[in-house]
Amino acid sequence: GAGVSQSPRYKVAKRGQDVALRCDPISGHVSLFWYQQALGQGPEFLTYFQNEAQLDKSGLPSDRFFAERPEGSVSTLKIQRTQQEDSAVYLCASRDSEETQYFGPGTRLLVL
Amino acid sequence: GNSVTQMEGPVTLSEEAFLTINCTYTATGYPSLFWYVQYPGEGLQLLLKATKADDKGSNKGFEATYRKETTSFHLEKGSVQVSDSAVYFCALSRSGGYNKLIFGAGTRLAVHP
């Protein structure tokens, strides 16, 4: 079946621009996670959804970061007024009932 | 807090060599442990996992044993192939709750013919 998909795969933004990153999880997966992966590092947790409820946003680095999942399926991570330090790969994962998280290919964001 | 430490790379091996990538963790309670692999140009894929002490996860010739006494989950493979070249990430998730993953920094493996 289809895996987790993310779009766009690459995004170049000028500093100060707003961006929106989309995640389509595996159909039927209740749990959805966003992670940020800096170059040469492991992914770091940003936020977690159970259906449409955002139960943990403790990893969001600032109030410029906002995530939503209004209908409990597709999720969008929005970054307002992007800064150079926001450059990273943003990963989305959905989880099955066996605790396994399935990752999308990521969106590579470069802020100039 | 919870954390994962894995050996720094890159690890460079000849084909058919034995592989060990060390991973140790700090966690409260009894976390689940994972190895994820990231092939060039691809997303993270689960390689193997173990959910309790002394469990051995295995897949594609790779193995790792959950050692609570040494808080370790070292990845091993008896004979690596060029196609195993990738970045390997060790990760844990706390027991209970919603199980966010905490990753190590990753270890790059390069296998040459």
XYZ file of C-alpha atoms in Angstrom:
225
model
C 0.000 0.000 0.000
C 0.934 3.646 -0.163
C 3.385 4.934 2.387
C 3.672 8.341 3.991
C 4.023 11.101 1.415
C 5.250 14.639 1.886
C 5.228 17.697 -0.324
C 7.039 19.604 -1.503
C 10.209 17.509 -1.459
C 12.353 20.635 -1.672
C 11.576 24.202 -0.734
C 13.763 27.260 -1.031
C 12.479 30.273 0.880
C 13.749 33.769 1.363
C 14.252 34.802 4.947
C 11.000 36.183 6.317
C 8.800 34.186 3.951
C 6.055 31.862 5.269
C 6.126 28.186 4.210
C 3.672 25.297 4.494
C 4.744 21.661 4.444
C 2.236 18.879 3.825
C 2.108 15.324 5.113
C -0.212 12.537 3.933
C -0.009 9.692 6.453
C -0.759 6.049 5.841
C -4.512 5.601 5.644
C -6.033 4.639 8.980
C -3.050 5.639 11.116
C -4.314 7.591 14.084
C -0.950 8.866 15.297
C 1.131 11.392 13.365
C 4.490 12.925 14.278
C 6.623 15.733 12.886
C 10.408 15.740 13.315
C 13.145 18.162 12.318
C 16.483 16.795 11.100
C 19.418 19.175 10.931
C 22.327 18.326 8.668
C 24.390 15.496 10.093
C 22.081 14.971 13.064
C 19.325 12.612 14.062
C 15.697 13.678 13.807
C 14.283 15.664 16.720
C 10.648 15.576 17.779
C 8.503 18.600 17.010
C 4.868 17.681 17.616
C 2.370 14.834 17.887
C -1.249 14.375 16.783
C -3.752 11.742 17.760
C -6.437 12.060 15.118
C -7.096 15.811 14.910
C -5.946 16.562 18.445
C -2.471 18.003 18.895
C -1.464 16.351 22.147
C 2.144 17.473 22.343
C 3.819 20.463 20.765
C 6.695 20.684 23.203
C 9.327 20.275 20.484
C 8.270 23.233 18.360
C 11.271 25.585 18.538
C 9.344 28.847 18.537
C 5.887 30.350 18.129
C 6.674 30.793 14.440
C 6.034 27.065 14.042
C 2.448 25.880 13.815
C 0.995 22.483 12.916
C -2.532 21.297 12.249
C -4.441 18.180 11.277
C -8.021 19.404 11.039
C -9.707 16.234 9.777
C -7.438 13.704 11.405
C -5.624 12.691 8.228
C -3.492 15.184 6.263
C -1.283 17.434 8.371
C 0.389 20.738 7.600
C 3.424 22.214 9.310
C 3.610 25.966 8.841
C 6.627 28.124 9.551
C 6.097 31.863 9.641
C 8.781 34.451 8.963
C 11.398 31.811 8.184
C 14.929 32.243 9.495
C 18.168 30.673 8.296
C 18.272 28.413 11.347
C 15.013 26.823 10.156
C 16.917 25.173 7.284
C 16.576 21.430 7.827
C 14.751 18.344 6.630
C 11.242 18.098 8.052
C 10.046 14.535 8.492
C 6.547 13.272 9.016
C 5.762 9.842 10.427
C 2.579 7.931 11.098
C 2.338 5.039 13.502
C 0.547 1.735 13.424
C -0.878 -0.240 16.315
C 2.439 -2.088 16.783
C 4.279 1.141 17.738
C 6.181 1.234 14.460
C 6.584 4.695 12.971
C 6.676 4.926 9.185
C 8.487 7.930 7.818
C 7.898 9.981 4.726
C 10.754 11.067 2.446
C 10.924 14.477 4.111
C 10.849 18.058 2.906
C 14.245 19.690 2.613
C 13.859 23.381 3.486
C 16.575 25.877 2.645
C 16.161 29.428 3.897
C 18.344 31.984 2.165
C 16.225 12.881 30.499
C 16.080 10.222 27.828
C 18.912 10.132 25.313
C 20.723 7.922 22.824
C 24.440 7.881 22.102
C 25.874 6.046 19.123
C 29.367 5.700 17.778
C 30.558 8.400 15.452
C 31.137 7.657 11.838
C 31.977 7.260 9.223
C 32.577 3.554 9.461
C 34.359 2.243 6.395
C 34.485 -1.502 5.744
C 35.349 -3.895 2.980
C 32.625 -6.122 1.607
C 32.031 -9.256 3.750
C 33.558 -7.643 6.850
C 31.875 -7.845 10.259
C 29.943 -4.791 11.360
C 29.284 -3.426 14.821
C 27.720 -0.037 15.476
C 27.535 0.756 19.171
C 24.466 2.326 20.744
C 23.841 3.108 24.403
C 20.848 4.801 25.940
C 19.662 6.639 29.020
C 16.015 6.270 29.903
C 13.630 5.886 32.773
C 11.553 2.772 32.861
C 11.683 0.223 30.070
C 11.900 1.873 26.676
C 11.485 0.206 23.305
C 14.626 0.334 21.146
C 14.912 0.697 17.390
C 17.401 0.822 14.557
C 16.383 2.889 11.549
C 18.324 3.069 8.268
C 18.461 5.887 5.763
C 19.712 4.885 2.311
C 21.012 7.630 0.022
C 18.144 9.702 -1.300
C 15.514 7.778 0.651
C 13.510 8.221 3.840
C 14.051 6.568 7.187
C 13.112 2.904 7.289
C 12.700 0.715 10.331
C 15.417 -1.932 10.300
C 14.637 -3.771 13.541
C 13.279 -3.265 17.023
C 13.145 -4.783 20.492
C 10.569 -3.972 23.118
C 11.903 -5.626 26.271
C 15.125 -6.685 27.907
C 16.999 -9.604 26.286
C 14.853 -9.393 23.143
C 16.798 -9.723 19.901
C 15.622 -7.820 16.864
C 16.743 -9.057 13.468
C 16.198 -8.220 9.817
C 18.166 -8.510 6.556
C 21.078 -10.170 8.385
C 21.307 -7.397 10.974
C 20.830 -8.141 14.674
C 20.667 -6.174 17.906
C 20.022 -7.372 21.458
C 18.357 -5.246 24.127
C 20.804 -5.307 27.055
C 19.294 -3.623 30.086
C 22.308 -4.276 32.314
C 24.590 -2.312 29.996
C 21.838 -0.045 28.568
C 22.974 -0.967 25.086
C 21.491 -2.000 21.738
C 24.480 -2.569 19.471
C 23.848 -3.295 15.797
C 25.746 -6.200 14.206
C 25.991 -7.909 10.850
C 28.260 -10.794 10.053
C 29.031 -9.948 6.432
C 28.258 -6.523 5.013
C 27.520 -5.760 1.390
C 28.035 -2.642 -0.672
C 24.260 -2.190 -0.646
C 24.361 -1.768 3.146
C 26.024 1.618 2.721
C 23.701 4.042 4.489
C 23.245 6.062 7.660
C 22.060 4.069 10.673
C 20.126 5.637 13.530
C 19.547 4.143 16.955
C 16.379 5.346 18.695
C 14.239 4.777 21.749
C 10.704 5.427 22.770
C 9.448 5.527 26.318
C 7.118 2.854 27.491
C 3.574 4.092 27.773
C 2.342 7.379 26.387
C 2.414 8.109 22.695
C 5.959 6.911 22.062
C 7.776 9.767 20.361
C 11.167 8.621 19.114
C 14.442 9.949 20.506
C 17.272 9.437 18.035
C 21.016 9.231 18.177
C 23.078 11.362 15.813
C 23.443 8.603 13.233
C 26.414 6.577 11.991
C 27.368 6.603 8.339
C 28.490 3.245 6.971
C 30.451 3.000 3.729
C 31.140 -0.471 2.328
C 33.539 -0.777 -0.569
C 34.102 -3.769 -2.841
